[in-house]
Coordinates of C-alpha atoms and ligand atoms in Angstrom, one line a residue:
X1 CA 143.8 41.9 95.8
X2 CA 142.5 45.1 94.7
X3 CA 138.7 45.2 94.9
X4 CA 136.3 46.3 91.8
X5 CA 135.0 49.3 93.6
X6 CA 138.2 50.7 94.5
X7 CA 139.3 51.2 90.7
X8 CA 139.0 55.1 91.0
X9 CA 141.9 55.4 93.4
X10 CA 144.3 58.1 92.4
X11 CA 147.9 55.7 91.6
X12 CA 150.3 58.4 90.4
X13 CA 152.3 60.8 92.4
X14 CA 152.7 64.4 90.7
X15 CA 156.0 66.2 90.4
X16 CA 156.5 69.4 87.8
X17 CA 153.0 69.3 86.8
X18 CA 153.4 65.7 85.6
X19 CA 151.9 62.6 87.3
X20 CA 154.0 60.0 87.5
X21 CA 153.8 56.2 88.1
X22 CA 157.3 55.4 89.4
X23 CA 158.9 52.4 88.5
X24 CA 158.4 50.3 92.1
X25 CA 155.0 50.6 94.1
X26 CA 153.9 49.8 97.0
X27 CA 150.7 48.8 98.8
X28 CA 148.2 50.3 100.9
X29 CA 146.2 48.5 102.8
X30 CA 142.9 49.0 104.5
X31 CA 143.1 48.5 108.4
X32 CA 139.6 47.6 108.8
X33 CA 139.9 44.7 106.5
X34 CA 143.6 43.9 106.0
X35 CA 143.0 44.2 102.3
X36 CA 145.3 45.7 99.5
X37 CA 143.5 48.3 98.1
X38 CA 145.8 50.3 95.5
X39 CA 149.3 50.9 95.2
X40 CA 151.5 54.0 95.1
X41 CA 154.4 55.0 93.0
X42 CA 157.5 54.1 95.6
X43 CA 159.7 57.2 94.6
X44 CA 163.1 57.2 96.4
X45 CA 165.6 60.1 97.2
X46 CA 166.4 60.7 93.5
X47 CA 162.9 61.6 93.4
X48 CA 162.5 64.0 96.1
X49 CA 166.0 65.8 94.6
X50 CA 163.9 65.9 91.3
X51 CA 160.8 67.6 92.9
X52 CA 162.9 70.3 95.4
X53 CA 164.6 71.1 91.7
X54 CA 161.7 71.6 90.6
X55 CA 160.1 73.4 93.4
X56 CA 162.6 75.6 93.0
X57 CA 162.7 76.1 89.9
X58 CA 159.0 77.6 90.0
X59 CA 159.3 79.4 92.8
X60 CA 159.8 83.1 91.5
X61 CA 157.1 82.6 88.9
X62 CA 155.2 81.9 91.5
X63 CA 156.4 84.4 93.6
X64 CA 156.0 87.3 91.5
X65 CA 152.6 86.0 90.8
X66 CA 150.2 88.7 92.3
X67 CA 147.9 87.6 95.1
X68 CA 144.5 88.3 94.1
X69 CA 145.6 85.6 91.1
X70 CA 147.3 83.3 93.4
X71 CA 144.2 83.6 95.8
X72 CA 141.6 82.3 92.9
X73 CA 143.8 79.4 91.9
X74 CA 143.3 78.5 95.9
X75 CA 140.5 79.3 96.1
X76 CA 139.5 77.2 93.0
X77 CA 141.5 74.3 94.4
X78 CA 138.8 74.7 97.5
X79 CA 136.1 74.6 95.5
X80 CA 137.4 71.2 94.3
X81 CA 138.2 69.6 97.5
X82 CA 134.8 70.3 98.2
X83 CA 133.1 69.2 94.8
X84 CA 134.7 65.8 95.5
X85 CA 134.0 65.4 98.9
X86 CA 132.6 61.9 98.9
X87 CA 135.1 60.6 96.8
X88 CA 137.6 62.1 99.2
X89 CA 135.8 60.8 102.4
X90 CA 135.8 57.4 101.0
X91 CA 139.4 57.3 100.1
X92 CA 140.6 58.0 103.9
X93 CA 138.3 55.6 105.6
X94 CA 139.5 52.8 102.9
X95 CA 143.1 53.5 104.0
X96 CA 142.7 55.3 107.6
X97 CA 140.3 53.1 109.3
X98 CA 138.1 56.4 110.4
X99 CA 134.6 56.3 110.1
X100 CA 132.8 57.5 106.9
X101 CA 131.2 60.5 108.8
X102 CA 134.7 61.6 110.4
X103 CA 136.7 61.6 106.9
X104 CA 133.1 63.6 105.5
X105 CA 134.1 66.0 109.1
X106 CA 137.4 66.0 107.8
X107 CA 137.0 67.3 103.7
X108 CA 135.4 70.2 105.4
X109 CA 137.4 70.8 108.0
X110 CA 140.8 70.1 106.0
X111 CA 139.0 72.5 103.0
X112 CA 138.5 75.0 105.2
X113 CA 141.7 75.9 105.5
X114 CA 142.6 76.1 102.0
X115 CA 139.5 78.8 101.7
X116 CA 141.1 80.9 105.2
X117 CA 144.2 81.3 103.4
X118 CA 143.1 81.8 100.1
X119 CA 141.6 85.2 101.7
X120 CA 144.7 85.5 104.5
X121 CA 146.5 86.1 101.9
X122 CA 145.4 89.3 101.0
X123 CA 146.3 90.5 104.4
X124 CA 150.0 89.6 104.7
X125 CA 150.5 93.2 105.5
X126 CA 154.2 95.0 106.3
X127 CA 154.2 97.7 108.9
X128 CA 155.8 101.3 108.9
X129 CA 157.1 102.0 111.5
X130 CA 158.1 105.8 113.3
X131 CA 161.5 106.7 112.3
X132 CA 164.1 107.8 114.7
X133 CA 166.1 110.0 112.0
X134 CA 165.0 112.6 110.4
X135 CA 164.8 111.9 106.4
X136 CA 163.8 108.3 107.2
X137 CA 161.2 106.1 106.1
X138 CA 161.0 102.5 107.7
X139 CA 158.7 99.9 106.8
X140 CA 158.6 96.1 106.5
X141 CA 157.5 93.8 104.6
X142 CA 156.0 89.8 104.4
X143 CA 158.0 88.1 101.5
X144 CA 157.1 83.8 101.1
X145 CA 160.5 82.0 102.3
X146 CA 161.1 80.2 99.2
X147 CA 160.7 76.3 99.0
X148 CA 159.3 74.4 101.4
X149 CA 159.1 70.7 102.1
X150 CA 155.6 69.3 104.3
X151 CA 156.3 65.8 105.7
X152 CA 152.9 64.2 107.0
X153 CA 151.0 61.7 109.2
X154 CA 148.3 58.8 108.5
X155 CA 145.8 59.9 110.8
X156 CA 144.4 62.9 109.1
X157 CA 145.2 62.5 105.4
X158 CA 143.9 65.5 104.6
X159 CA 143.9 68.1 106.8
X160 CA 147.4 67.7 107.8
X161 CA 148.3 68.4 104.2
X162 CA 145.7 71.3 103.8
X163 CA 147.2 73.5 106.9
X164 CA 150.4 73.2 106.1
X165 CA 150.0 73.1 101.6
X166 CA 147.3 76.1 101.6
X167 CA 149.5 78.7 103.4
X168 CA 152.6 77.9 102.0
X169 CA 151.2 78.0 98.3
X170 CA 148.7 81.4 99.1
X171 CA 151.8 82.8 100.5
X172 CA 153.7 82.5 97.4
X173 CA 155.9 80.0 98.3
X174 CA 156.3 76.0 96.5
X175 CA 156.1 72.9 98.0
X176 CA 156.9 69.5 97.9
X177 CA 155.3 67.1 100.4
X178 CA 155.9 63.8 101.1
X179 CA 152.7 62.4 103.3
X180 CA 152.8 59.2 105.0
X181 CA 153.1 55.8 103.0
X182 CA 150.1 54.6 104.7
X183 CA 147.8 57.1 103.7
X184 CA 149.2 58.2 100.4
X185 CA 146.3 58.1 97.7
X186 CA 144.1 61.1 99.9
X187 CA 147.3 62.8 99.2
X188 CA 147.2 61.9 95.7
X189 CA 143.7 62.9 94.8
X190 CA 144.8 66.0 96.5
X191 CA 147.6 66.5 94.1
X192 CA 145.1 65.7 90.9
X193 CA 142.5 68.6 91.9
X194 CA 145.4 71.1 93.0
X195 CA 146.5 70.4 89.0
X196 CA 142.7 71.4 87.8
X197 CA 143.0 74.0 90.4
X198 CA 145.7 75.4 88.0
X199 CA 148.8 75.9 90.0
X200 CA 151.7 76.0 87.1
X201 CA 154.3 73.0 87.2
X202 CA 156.3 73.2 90.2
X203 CA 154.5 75.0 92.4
X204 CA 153.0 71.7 94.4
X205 CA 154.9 68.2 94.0
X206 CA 153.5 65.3 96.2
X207 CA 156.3 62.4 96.3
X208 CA 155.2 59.3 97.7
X209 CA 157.5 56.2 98.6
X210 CA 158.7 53.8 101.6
X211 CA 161.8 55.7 102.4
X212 CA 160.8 57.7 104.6
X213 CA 164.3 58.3 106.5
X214 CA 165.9 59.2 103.8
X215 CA 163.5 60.9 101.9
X216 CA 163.1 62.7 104.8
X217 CA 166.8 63.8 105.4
X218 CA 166.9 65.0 101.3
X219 CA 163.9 67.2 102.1
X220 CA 165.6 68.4 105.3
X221 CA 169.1 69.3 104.4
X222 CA 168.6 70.0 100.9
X223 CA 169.9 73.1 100.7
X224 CA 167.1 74.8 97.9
X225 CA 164.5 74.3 100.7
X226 CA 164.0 76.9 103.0
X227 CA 161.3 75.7 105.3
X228 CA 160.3 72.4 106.8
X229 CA 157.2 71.9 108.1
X230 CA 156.4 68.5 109.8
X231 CA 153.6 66.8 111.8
X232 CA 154.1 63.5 113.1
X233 CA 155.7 62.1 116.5
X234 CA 157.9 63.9 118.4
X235 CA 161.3 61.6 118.0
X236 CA 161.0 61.8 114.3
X237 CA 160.6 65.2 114.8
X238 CA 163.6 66.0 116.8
X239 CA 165.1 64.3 114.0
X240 CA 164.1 66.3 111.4
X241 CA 165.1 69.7 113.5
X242 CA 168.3 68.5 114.1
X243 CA 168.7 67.5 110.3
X244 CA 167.4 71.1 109.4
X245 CA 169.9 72.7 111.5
X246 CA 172.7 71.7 109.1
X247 CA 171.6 74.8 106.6
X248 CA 169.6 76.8 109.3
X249 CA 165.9 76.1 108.1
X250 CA 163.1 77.6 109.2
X251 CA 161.1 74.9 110.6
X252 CA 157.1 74.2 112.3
X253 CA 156.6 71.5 113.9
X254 CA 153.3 69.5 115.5
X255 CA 154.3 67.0 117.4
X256 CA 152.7 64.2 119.7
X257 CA 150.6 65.4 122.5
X258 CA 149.1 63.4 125.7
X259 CA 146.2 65.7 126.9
X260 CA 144.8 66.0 129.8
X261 CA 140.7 66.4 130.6
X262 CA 140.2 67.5 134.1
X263 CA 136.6 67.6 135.8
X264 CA 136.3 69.8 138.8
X265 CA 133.1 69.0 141.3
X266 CA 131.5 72.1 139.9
X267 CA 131.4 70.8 136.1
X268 CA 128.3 69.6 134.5
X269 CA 128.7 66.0 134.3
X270 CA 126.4 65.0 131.7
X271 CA 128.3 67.9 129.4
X272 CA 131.8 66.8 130.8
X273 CA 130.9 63.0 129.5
X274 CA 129.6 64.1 126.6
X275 CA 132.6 66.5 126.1
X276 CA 135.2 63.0 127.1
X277 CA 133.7 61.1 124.2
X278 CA 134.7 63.8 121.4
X279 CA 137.9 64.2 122.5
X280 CA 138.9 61.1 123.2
X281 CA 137.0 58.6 120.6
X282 CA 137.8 60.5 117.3
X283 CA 140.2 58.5 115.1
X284 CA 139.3 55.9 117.8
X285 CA 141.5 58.1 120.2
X286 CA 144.2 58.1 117.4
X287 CA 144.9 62.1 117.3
X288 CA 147.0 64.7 118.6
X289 CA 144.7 66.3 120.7
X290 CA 142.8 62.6 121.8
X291 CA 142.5 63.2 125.5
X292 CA 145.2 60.7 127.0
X293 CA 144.7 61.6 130.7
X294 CA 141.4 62.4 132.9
X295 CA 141.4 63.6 136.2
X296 CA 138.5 63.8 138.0
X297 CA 137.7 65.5 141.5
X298 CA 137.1 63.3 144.4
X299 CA 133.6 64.5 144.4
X300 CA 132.6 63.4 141.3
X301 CA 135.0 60.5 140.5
X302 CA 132.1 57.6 140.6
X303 CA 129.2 59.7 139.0
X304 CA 131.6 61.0 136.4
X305 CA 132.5 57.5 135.6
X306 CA 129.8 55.8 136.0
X307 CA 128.5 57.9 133.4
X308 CA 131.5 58.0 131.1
X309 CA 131.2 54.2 131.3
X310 CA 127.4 54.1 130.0
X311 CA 128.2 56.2 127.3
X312 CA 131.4 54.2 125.9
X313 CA 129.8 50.9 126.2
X314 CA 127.2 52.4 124.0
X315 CA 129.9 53.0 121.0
X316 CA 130.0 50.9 117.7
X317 CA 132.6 49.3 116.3
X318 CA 133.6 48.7 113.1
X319 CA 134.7 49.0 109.8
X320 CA 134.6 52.8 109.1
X321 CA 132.1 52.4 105.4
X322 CA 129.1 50.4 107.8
X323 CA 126.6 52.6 108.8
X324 CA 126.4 54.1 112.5
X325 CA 130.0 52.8 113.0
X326 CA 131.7 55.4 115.7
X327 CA 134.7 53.2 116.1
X328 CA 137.0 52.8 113.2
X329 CA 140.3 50.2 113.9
X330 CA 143.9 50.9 115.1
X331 CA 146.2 52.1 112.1
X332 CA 148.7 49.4 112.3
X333 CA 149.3 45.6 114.4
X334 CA 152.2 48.3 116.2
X335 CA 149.7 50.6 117.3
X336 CA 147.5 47.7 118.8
X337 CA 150.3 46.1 120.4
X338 CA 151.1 49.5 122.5
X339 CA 147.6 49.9 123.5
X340 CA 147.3 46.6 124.5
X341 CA 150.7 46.9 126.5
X342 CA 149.0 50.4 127.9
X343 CA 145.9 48.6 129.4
X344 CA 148.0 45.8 130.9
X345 CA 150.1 47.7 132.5
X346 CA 147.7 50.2 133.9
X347 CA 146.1 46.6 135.4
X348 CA 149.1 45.3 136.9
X349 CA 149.7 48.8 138.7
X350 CA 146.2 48.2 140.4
X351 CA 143.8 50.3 138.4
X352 CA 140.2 49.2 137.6
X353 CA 138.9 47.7 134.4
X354 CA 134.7 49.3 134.5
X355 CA 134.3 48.6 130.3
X356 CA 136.6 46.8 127.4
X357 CA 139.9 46.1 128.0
X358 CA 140.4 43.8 125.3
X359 CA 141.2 43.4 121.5
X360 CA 138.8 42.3 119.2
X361 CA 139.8 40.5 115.4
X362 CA 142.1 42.4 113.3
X363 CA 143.7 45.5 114.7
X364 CA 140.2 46.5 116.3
X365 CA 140.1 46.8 119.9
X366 CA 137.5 47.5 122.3
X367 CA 136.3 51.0 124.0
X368 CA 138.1 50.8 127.2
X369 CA 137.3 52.9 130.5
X370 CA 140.4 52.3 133.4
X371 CA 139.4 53.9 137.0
X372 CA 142.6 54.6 139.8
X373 CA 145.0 54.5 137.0
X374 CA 148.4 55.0 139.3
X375 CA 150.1 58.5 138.4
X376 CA 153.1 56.1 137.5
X377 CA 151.3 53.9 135.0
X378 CA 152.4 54.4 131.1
X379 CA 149.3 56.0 130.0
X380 CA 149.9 58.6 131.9
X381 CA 153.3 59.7 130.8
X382 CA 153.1 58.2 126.9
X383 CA 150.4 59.3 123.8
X384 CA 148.7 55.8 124.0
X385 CA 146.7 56.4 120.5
X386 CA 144.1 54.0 121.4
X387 CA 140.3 54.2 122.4
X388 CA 141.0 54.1 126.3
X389 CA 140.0 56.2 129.1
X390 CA 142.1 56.6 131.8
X391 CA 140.7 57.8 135.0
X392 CA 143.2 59.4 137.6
X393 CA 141.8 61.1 141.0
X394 CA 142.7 63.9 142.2
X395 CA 141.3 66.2 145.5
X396 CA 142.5 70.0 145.1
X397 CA 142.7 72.0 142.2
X398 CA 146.1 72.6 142.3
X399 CA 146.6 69.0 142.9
X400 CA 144.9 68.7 139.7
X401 CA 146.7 71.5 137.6
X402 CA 150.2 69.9 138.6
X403 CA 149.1 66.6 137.5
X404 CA 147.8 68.1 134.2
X405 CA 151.3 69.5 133.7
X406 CA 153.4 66.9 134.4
X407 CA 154.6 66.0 130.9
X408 CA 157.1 66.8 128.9
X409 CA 154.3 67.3 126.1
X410 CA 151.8 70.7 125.9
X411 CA 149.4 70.5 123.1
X412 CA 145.8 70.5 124.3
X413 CA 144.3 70.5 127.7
X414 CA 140.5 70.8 128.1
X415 CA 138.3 71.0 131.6
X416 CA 135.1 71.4 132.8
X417 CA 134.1 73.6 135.5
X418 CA 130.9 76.0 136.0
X419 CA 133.2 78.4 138.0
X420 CA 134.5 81.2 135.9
X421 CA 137.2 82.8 137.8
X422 CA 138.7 78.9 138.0
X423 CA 137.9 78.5 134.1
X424 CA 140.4 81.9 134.0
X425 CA 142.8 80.8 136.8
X426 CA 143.2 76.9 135.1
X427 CA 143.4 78.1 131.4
X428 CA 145.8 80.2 132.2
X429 CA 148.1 77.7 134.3
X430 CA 147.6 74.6 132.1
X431 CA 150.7 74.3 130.3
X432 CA 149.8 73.9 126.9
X433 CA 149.3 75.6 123.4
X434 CA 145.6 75.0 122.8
X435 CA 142.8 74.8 126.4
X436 CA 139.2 73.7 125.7
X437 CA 136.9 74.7 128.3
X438 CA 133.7 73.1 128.6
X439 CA 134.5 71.7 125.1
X440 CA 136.2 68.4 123.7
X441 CA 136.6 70.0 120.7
X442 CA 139.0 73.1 119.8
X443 CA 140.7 73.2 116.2
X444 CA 139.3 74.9 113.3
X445 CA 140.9 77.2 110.7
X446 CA 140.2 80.7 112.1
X447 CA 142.5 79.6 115.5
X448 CA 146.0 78.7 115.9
X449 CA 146.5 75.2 116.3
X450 CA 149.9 74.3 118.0
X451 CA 151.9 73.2 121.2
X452 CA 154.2 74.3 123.6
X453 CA 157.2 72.3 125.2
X454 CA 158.3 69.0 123.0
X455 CA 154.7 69.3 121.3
X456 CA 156.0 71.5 118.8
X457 CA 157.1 74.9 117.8
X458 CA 154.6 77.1 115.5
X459 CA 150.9 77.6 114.7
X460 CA 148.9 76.2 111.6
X461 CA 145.4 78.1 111.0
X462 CA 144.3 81.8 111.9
X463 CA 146.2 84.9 111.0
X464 CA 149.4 83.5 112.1
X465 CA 149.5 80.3 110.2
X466 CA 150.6 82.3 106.9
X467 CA 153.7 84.0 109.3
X468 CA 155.5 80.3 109.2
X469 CA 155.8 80.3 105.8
X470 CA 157.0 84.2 105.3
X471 CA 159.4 86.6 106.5
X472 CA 159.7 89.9 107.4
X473 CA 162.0 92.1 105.8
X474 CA 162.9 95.8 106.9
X475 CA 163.7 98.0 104.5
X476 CA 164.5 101.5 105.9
X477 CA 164.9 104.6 103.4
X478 CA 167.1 107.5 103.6
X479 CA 166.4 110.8 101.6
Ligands
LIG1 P1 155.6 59.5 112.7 O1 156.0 58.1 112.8 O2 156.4 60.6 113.3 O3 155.4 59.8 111.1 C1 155.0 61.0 110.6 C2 155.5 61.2 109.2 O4 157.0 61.2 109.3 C3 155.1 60.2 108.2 O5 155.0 60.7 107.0 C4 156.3 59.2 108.3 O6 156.5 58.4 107.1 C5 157.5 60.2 108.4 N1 158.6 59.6 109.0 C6 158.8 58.6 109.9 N2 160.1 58.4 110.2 C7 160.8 59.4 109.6 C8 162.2 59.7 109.5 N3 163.1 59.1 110.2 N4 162.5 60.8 108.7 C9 161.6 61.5 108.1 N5 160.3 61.2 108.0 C10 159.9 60.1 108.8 O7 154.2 59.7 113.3 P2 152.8 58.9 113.0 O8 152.8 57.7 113.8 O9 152.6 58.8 111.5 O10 151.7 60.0 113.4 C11 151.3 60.0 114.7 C12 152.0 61.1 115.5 O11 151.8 62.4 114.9 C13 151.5 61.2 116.9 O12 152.6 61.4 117.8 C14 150.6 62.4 116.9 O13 150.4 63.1 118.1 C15 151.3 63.3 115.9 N6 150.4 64.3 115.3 C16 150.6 65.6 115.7 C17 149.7 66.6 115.2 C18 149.8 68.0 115.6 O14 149.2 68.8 115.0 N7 150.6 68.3 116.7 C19 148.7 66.2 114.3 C20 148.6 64.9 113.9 C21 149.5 63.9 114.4 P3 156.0 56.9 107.1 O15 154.7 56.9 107.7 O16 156.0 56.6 105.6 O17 157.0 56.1 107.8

């Protein structure tokens, strides 16, 4: 059933400039409500060949396209992204679950990228460097890598298509991307204001479909594509490097993350709570950087939590469009199931059920805090993607630090302490890519976003973004 309101939802995926229908769809469903509310071209392999063709195709037009040209038809696909905000918004929370005031959040943080490297572009500077013969004259310089595929995730529709699309394209590269199939029509609306944006044919190509293994593996051993750029979990990731090895690929990856959120006696509680409810309730705790993991001091384990448990209890649930809703529903019944398995088992290992702890209808489930969670439980060594607060103790602060580290995954850490030779001494020894202190909230487009150990390899955002999808070359003149 698709409803009468939805009608404006984008249905056609968009390869060489044309949009195209496909001749199988699927559907996409809203989580909230279980209903069907569009369907999207289910393009296959043949496809994805077709649009890496294509991309490649276009690529030296493109290429040879100066910047400050390049730049405006970014910068006019920003402009865009913004003018249709509300349409935008609407779309994720129909088929993420998020709350209407989180996709709004997200148009203008995913936009903002698309204006950084619009400008960033400009600055893709070479170097010269002092020669070491006589008669020499060395310099490099930044050249785009060529095609590059984007595969992306459901939980931020936009933005994970923004960081990885904006650079590539400003950089002078093409792209094809293929985002997840259960947020595909963001993607597509996307696609429709890049064409009014002006790119030429080619130069962006959004494929949509079911296969996602082995659209996947065309878009990662296709030999045309230069660069694979993927966020998602970290075993499909591995995949996808391992695929991309075959013909030596440069590759950026953002992988899963299971943050920790450390409190130290000296923090500011009511600011360390506050701080705990950002990070971990966004995307009812269904992103990359969702704290996974607190650990408290001894000292301030019961205020801390006391606290921590006011403030969840406080949270509304619901479907994402209803006003005042902070609490949208899990993606999928899989991603229910795992949080419910995460609470049980954190149970059965002794820890303390203070708020929630149970699912509600449909694939919601309620805001959870968990106190004494055992160091062996599974929410402490898996990315739960689920609104639940785990509570771990800890007494020393390199007690706490070890804890903290001991994962195999490193994207962001945060803590909260009003001592600032610690805030130095435990930013610098938390093992991962991003460290928010006295904040729940770190990524915007001016910084580089990215982990460390099976997180990921690579940065999206700031100066560096643009370097994943260039190269240096040296060129070194003799006279
Ligand atoms: P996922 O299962 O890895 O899927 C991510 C994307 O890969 C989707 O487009 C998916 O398509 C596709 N995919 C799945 N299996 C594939 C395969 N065998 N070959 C090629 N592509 C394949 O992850 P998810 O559950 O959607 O997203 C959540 C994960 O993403 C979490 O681990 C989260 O931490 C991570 N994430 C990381 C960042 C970061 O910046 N580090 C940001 C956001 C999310 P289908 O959905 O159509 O199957």
């Amino acid at each position: 059933m698709t409803t009468k309101t939805e009608n404006r939802l984008p249905t056609a995926a968009y390869v060489n400039g044309k949009f195209i229908s496909g001749h199988k769809k699927f559907n996409v469903i809203n989580p909230a409500t279980g209903e069907v509310i569009a369907s999207a071209p289910d393009l296959g392999v043949a496809d994805c060949k077709k649009a890496i063709d294509d991309a490649h195709t276009a690529w030296p037009g493109w290429r040879d396209t100066d910047v400050t040209q390049r730049s405006r038809i970014v910068q006019k696909w920003y402009e865009l992204l913004m003018a249709h905000k509300d349409e935008l918004a609407r779309t994720m929370t129909l088929e993420s679950g998020k709350p209407l005031s989180e996709s709004l959040a997200e148009v203008d943080y995913g936009a903002s990228f698309v204006e950084w490297f619009a400008e960033e572009a400009k600055r893709a500077y070479g170097e010269s460097i002092p020669a070491t013969k006589t008669g020499q004259r060395l310099i490099t310089i930044r050249q785009p890598v060529g095609v590059v595929a984007a595969i992306t995730p459901w939980n931020f529709p936009l933005a994970m298509i923004t960081r990885k699309v904006a650079p590539a394209l400003a950089s002078g590269c093409t792209v094809v991307l293929r985002p997840a199939s259960q947020t595909p029509l963001t993607a597509l609306m996307v696609a429709k204001l890049a064409h009014q944006a002006g790119f030429p044919p080619g130069v962006f190509n959004v494929v949509t479909g079911k296969d996602s293994k082995g659209m996947g593996e065309e878009l990662t051993t296709n030999e045309l594509v230069r660069k694979i750029s993927f966020t998602g979990s970290t075993e499909v990731g591995r995949t996808l490097m391992a695929n991309a090895a075959r013909t030596i690929k440069k590759v950026s990856l953002e992988l899963g993350g299971n943050a920790p959120f450390l409190v130290f006696d000296d923090a500011d509680i009511d600011a360390a709570v506050a701080g705990a409810i950002t990070g971990k309730f966004r995307n009812s705790g269904q992103t990359c950087v969702s704290v996974n993991r607190f650990y408290v001091q001894d000292g301030v384990f019961d205020a801390f939590a006391e606290k921590l448990t006011t403030a969840v209890k406080e949270l509304k649930v619901g479907n994402g469009l209803d006003n005042g809703v902070q609490v949208g529903p899990l993606i999928n019944r899989d991603g229910l199931e795992k949080v419910k398995a995460h609470v049980e088992d954190a149970i059965d290992g002794g820890a303390r059920l203070l708020t929630g702890g149970k699912a509600m209808e449909g694939l919601f489930y309620e805001p959870t805090v968990l106190a004494d969670v055992s160091p062996s439980a599974l929410l402490a060594h898996e990315e739960t993607f689920g609104p639940v607060c785990a509570l771990f103790r800890f007494k020393t602060e390199k007690e706490g630090i070890a804890m903290a580290n001991d994962t195999e995954f490193g994207l962001a850490a945060y803590f909260y302490s009003r001592d600032v030779n610690r805030c130095w001494q435990v930013a610098e020894q938390l093992e991962s890519g991003m460290v928010g202190i006295n904040t729940g909230l770190v990524s915007n487009a001016v910084a580089p976003f990215g982990g460390v150990k099976q997180s990921g390899i690579g940065r999206e955002g700031s100066k560096h973004g643009l370097d994943e999808y260039t190269e240096i070359k040296y060129l070194c003149f003799s006279e």
